[in-house]
Coordinates of C-alpha atoms in Angstrom, one line a residue:
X1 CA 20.2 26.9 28.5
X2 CA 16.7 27.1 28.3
X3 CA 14.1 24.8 29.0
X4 CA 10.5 23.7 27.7
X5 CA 7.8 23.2 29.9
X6 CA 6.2 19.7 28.1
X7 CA 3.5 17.6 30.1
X8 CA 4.9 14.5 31.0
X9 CA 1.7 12.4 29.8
X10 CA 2.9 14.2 26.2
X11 CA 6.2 12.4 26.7
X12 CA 5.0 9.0 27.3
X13 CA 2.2 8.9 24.7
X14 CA 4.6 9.8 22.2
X15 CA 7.0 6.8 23.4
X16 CA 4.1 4.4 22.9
X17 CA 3.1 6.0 19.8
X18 CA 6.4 5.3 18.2
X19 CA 6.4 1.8 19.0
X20 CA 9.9 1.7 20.3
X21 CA 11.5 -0.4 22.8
X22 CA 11.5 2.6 25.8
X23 CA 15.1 0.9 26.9
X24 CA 16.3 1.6 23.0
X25 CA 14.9 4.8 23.7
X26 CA 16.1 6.1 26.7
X27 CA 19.8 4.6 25.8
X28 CA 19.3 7.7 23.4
X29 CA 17.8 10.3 25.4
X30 CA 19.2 9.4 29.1
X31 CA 17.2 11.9 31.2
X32 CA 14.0 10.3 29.8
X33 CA 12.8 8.7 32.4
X34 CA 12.9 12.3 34.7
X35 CA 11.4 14.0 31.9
X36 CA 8.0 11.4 32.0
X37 CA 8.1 11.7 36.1
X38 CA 8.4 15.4 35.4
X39 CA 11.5 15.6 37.5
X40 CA 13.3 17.6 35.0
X41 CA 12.2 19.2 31.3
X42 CA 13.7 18.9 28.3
X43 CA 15.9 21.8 26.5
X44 CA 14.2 22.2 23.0
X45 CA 16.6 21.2 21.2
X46 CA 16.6 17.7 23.2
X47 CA 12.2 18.4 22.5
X48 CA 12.9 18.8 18.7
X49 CA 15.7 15.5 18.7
X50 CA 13.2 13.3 20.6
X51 CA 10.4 14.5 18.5
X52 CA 12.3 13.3 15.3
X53 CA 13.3 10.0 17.1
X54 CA 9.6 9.3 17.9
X55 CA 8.2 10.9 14.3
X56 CA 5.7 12.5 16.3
X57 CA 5.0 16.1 15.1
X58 CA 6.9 18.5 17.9
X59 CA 3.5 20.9 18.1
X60 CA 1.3 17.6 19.4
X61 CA 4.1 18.1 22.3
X62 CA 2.7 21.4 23.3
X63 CA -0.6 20.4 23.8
X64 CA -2.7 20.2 26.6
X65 CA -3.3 16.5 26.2
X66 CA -2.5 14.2 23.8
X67 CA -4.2 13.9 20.7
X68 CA -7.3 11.3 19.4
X69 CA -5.3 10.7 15.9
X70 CA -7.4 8.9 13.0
X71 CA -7.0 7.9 9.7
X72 CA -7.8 10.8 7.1
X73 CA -9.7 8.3 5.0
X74 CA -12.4 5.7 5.7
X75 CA -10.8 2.9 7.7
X76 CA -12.0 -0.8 7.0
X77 CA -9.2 -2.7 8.7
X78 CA -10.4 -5.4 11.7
X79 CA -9.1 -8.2 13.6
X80 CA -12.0 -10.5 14.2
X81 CA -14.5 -8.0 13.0
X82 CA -13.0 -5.7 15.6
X83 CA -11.8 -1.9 14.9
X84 CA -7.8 -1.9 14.7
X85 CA -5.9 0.2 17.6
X86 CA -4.8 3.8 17.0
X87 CA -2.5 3.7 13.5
X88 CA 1.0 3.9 13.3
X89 CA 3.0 7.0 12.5
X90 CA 4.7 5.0 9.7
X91 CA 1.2 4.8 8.5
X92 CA -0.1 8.0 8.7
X93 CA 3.3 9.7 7.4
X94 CA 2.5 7.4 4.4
X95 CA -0.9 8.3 3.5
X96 CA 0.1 12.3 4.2
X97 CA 2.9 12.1 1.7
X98 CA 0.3 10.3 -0.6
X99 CA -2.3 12.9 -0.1
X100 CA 0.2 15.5 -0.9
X101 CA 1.2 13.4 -4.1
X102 CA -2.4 13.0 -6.1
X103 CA -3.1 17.0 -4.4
X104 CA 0.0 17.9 -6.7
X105 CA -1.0 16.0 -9.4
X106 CA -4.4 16.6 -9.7
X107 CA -3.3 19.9 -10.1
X108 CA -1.0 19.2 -12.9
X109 CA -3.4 17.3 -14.5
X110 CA -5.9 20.2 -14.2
X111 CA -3.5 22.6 -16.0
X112 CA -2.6 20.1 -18.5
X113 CA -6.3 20.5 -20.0
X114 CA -7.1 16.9 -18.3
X115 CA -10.3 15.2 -18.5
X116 CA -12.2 13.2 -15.4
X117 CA -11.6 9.2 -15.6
X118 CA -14.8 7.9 -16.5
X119 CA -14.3 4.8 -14.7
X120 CA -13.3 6.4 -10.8
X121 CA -17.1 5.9 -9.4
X122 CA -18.8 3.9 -12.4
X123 CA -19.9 1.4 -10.2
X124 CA -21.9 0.9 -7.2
X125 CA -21.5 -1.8 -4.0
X126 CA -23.2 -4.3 -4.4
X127 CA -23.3 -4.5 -8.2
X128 CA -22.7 -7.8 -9.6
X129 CA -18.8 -8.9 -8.9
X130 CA -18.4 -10.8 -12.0
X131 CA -19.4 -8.0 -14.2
X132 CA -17.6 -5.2 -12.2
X133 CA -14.5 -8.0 -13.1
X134 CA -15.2 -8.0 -16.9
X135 CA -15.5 -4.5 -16.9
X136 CA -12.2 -3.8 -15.3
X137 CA -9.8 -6.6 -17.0
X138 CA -11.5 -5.3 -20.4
X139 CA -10.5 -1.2 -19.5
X140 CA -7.1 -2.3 -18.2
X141 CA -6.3 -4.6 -21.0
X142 CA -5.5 -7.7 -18.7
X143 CA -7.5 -10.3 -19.5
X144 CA -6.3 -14.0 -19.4
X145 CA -5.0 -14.0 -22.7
X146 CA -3.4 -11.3 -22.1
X147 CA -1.5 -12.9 -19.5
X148 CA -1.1 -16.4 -21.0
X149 CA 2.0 -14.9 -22.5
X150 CA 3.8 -13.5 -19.7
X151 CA 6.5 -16.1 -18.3
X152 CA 5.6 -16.1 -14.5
X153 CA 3.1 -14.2 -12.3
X154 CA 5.5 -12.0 -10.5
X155 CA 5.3 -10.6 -14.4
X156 CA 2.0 -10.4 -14.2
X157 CA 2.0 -8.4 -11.6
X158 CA 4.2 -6.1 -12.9
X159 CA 2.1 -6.1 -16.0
X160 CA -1.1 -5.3 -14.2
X161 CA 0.6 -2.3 -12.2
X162 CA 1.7 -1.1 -15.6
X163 CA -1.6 -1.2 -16.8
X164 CA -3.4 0.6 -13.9
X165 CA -0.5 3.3 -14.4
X166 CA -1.5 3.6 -18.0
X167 CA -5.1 4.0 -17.1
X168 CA -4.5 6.8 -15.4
X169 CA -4.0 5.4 -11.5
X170 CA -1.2 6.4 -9.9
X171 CA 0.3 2.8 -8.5
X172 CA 2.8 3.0 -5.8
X173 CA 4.2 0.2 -3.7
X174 CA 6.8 0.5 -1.2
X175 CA 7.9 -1.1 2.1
X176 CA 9.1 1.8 3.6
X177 CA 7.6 5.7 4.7
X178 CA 9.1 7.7 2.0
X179 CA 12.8 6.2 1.0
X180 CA 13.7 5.7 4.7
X181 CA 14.7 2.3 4.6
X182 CA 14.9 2.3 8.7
X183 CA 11.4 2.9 9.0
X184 CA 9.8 -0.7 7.3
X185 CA 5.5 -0.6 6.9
X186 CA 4.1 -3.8 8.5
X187 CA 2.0 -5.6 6.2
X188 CA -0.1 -6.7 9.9
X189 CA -0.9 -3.4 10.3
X190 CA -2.0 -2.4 6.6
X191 CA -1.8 -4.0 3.6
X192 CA -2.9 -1.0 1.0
X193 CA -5.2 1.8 0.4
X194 CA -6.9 3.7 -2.3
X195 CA -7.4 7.5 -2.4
X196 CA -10.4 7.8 -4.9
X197 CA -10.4 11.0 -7.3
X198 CA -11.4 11.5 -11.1
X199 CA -8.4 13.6 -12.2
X200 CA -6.0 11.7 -10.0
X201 CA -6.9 7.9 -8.6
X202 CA -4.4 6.7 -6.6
X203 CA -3.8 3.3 -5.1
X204 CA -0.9 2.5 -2.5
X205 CA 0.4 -1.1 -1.9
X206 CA 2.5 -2.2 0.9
X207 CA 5.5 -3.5 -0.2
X208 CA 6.7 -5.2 2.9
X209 CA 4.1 -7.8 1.9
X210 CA 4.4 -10.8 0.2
X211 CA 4.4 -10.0 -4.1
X212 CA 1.6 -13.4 -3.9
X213 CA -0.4 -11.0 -1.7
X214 CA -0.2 -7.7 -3.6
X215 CA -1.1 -9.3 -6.8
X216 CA -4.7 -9.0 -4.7
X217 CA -4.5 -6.0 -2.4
X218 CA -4.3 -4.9 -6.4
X219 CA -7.2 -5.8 -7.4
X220 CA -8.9 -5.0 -4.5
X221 CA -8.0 -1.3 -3.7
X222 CA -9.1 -1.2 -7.5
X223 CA -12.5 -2.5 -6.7
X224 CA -12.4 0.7 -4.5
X225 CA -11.4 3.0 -7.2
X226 CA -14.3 2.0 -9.2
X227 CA -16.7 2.8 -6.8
X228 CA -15.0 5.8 -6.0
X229 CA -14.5 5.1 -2.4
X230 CA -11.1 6.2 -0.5
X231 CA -10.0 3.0 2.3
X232 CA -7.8 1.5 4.3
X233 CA -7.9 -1.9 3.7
X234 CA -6.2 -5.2 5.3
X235 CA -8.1 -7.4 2.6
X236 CA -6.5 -10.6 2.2
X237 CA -6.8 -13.4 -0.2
X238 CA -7.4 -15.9 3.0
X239 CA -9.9 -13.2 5.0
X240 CA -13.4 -13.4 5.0
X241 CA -13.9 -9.7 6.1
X242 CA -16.9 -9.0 8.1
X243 CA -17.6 -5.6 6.5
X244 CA -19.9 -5.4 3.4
X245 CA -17.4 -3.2 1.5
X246 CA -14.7 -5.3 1.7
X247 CA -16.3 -8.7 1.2
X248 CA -17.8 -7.1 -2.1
X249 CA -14.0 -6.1 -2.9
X250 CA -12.9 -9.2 -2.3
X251 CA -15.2 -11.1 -4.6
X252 CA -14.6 -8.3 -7.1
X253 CA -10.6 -9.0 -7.0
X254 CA -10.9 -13.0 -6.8
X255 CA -13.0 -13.0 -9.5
X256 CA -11.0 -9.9 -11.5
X257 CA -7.8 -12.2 -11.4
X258 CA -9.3 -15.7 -11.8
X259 CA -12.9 -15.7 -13.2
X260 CA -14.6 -18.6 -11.8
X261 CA -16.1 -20.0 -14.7
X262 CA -13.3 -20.3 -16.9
X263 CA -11.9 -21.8 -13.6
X264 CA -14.1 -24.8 -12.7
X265 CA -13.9 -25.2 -17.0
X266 CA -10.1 -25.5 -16.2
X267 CA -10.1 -27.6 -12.9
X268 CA -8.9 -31.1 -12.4
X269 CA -10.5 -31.6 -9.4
X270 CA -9.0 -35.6 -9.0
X271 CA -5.2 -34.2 -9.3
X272 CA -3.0 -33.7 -6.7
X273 CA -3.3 -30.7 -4.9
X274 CA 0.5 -29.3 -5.3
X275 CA 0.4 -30.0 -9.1
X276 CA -2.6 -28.7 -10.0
X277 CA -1.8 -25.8 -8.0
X278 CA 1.3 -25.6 -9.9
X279 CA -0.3 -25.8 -13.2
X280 CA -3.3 -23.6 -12.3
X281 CA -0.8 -21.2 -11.5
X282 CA 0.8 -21.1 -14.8
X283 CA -2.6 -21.1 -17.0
X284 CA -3.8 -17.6 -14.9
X285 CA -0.5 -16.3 -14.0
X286 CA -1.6 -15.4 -10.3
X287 CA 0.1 -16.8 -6.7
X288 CA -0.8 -20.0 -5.4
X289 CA -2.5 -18.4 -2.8
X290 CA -5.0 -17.1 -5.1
X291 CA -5.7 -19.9 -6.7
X292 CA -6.0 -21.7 -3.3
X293 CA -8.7 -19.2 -2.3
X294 CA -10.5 -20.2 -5.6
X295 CA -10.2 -23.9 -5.0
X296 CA -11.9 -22.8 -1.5
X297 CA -14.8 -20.9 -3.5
X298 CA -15.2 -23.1 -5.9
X299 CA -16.1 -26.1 -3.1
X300 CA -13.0 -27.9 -3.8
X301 CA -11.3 -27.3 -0.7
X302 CA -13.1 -27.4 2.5
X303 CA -12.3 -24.4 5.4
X304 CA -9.9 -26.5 7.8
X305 CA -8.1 -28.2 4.8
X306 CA -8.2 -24.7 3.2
X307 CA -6.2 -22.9 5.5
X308 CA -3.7 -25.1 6.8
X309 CA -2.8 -25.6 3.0
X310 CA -3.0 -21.6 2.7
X311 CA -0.2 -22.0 5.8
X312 CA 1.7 -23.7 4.4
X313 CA 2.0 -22.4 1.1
X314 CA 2.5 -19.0 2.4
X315 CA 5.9 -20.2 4.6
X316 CA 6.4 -21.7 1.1
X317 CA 6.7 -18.4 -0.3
X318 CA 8.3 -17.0 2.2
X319 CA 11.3 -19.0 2.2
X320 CA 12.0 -19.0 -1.9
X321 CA 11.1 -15.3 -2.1
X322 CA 14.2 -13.3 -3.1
X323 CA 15.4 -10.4 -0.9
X324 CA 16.6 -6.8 -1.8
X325 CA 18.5 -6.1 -5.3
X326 CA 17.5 -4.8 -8.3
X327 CA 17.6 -1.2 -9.9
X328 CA 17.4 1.5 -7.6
X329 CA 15.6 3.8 -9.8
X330 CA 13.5 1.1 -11.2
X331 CA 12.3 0.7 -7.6
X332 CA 11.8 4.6 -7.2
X333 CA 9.6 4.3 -10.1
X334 CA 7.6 1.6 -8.4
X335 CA 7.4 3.4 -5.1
X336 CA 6.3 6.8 -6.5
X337 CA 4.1 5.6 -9.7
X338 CA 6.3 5.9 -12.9
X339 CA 3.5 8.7 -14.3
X340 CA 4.0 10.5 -11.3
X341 CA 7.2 10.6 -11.5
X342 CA 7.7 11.2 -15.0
X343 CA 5.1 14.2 -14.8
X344 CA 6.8 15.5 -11.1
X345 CA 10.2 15.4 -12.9
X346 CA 8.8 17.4 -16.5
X347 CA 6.8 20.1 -14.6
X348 CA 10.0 20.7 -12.3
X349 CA 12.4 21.0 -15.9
X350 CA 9.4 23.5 -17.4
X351 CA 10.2 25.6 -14.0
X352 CA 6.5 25.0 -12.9
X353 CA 7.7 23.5 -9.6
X354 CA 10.7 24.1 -7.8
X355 CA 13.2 21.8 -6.8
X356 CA 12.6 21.7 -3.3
X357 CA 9.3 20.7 -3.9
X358 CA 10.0 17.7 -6.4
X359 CA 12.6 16.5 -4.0
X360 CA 10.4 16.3 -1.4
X361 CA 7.7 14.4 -2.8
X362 CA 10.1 12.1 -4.0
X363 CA 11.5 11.6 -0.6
X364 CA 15.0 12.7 -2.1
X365 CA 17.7 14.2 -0.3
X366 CA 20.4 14.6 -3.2
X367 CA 19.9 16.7 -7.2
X368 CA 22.2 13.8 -8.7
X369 CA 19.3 11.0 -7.8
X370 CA 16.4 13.2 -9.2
X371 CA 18.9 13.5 -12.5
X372 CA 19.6 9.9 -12.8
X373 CA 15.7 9.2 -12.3
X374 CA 14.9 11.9 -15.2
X375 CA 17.3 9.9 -17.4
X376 CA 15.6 6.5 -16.1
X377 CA 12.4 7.6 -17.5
X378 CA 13.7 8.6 -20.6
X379 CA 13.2 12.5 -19.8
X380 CA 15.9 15.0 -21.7
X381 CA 17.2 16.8 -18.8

């Protein structure tokens, strides 16, 4: 039986990388704590199992030290204007598989005769907010009227991912890296990103988080397309970030969602704060969070009464929000963007791609769940 010679600081850089409990981890692997004293080393097929268990890539075990990993794209998260810690692998599996998605379909689009979006880059930081807004609502056709008609604001949300799919920017929210329903994102980590490109835009939403908060990670990774800027983002209805990027992003998206001069016209500012968030709610079809953060902007609502309403409301939400359910391959369709997956599934019937390769950017393991989501987007196969 042969044996791999693996540096034991490799070993115990990948344990805390993974973010597992070591206990949970050497229950699996019970020589473990021999291989990290470098007592003993690993066969490779116990180096390939651990590397799987740890989703660390088995070559980083081979090296001489362990690597400086960064995010691929421009990284605006902090914690009290600090830099965040080294990312997740959750989260950089997750922006690699969506790098690999907008590379493939900036290709298709490319042989499909496709024309630049004239919007990805058409505006610059620090341009006027409300404008930038007006500008966006108008291309995406989602305007308050538009939304008057829609019964809730978890509709509206759908709506307004609809309309950015229709645009032309690949949308995709999910919870988890890939379809792996064991590995869950953590909204405290990252709460979306944007990877900015004419031919193929594309804007990732966490989906561990609360719907009330991707309604404005949205918006704001939006804000991003439109100045054609790739970011990480941890934007927040409730943060005042300390970065000039994402502050502008912020008012961008506040003001995208709930302009603030039709709101003060709107604004009952004697009412009770739970009805009036209630009704407020209903005339712009956005969370109660957002319209708490506009109550805040709009001088209604002073910092210390601001937040511990914010609080509250978000435990609130929490507790009345529904878990799990629905159509599978509606959710797929979410996850992946539905014109991604509608053009994935067409160029792999035409024989353009192979099979292999549209299972694996779907994150599918079986032929009979890549049929049934050809037949849920309406695509002959």
């Amino acid at each position: 039986m042969t044996h791999v010679s693996i540096r034991p600081e490799l070993l115990r850089w990948a344990c805390v990388r993974s973010g597992f409990d070591p206990i949970q981890l050497e229950d699996r692997f019970p020589q473990l704590a021999a291989w990290q004293r470098g007592e003993k080393q690993p066969t490779l097929k116990q180096l390939e199992a651990f590397a799987k268990a740890t989703h660390t890539p088995i070559g980083y075990l081979f090296l001489p030290e362990p690597p400086q990993e960064r995010v691929p794209i421009p990284d605006f998260r902090t914690i009290a204007d600090e830099a965040v810690g080294p990312p997740s692998p959750d989260l950089l599996d997750t922006l690699y598989l969506c790098q690999q998605r907008q590379e493939w379909y900036r290709e298709f689009v490319h042989l499909e005769g496709g024309r630049t979006l004239p919007f990805v880059g058409s505006k610059r930081l620090g341009d006027n907010e409300v404008k930038v807004a007006q500008d966006m609502r108008k291309l995406l056709g989602f305007d308050l009227e538009a939304r008057r008609e829609l019964p809730t604001w978890t509709d509206a949300l759908r709506r307004f991912i609809g309309q950015a799919d229709s645009a032309g920017v690949l949308v995709m929210v999910s919870g988890v890296v890939g379809s792996n329903n064991r590995r869950k994102l953590d909204p405290q980590e990252f709460r979306g990103f944007a990877l900015a490109d004419e031919l193929a835009p594309l804007v990732f939403i966490n989906g561990a988080d609360t719907k009330a908060a991707q309604m404005f990670t949205l918006a704001h990774e939006l804000a991003h397309i439109w100045i054609g800027q790739s970011a990480l983002s941890d934007a927040g209805v409730s943060t005042l970030p300390g970065r000039t990027t994402e502050r502008w992003c912020n008012w961008v998206a506040a003001e995208f969602l709930v302009p603030m001069e039709r709101f003060k016209q709107e604004l009952d500012r004697k009412a009770e704060l739970r009805s009036e968030l209630d009704r407020l709610t209903k005339r712009f079809k956005v969370s109660t969070l957002v319209i708490l953060g506009r109550m805040h902007d709009a001088g209604v609502l002073d910092a210390k009464r601001y937040w511990a309403a914010y609080q509250q409301e978000l435990q609130r939400l929490k507790q009345v929000a529904k878990s799990g359910g629905g159509d599978f391959y509606l959710t797929l369709g979410a996850r992946v963007s539905k014109r991604f997956a509608r053009a994935l599934v067409i160029s792999t019937m035409e024989g353009r791609s192979s099979f292999s390769e549209a299972l694996r950017l779907l994150s599918f393991r079986k032929m009979s769940t890549f049929d049934q989501l050809g037949h849920s987007l309406g695509v002959v196969l």
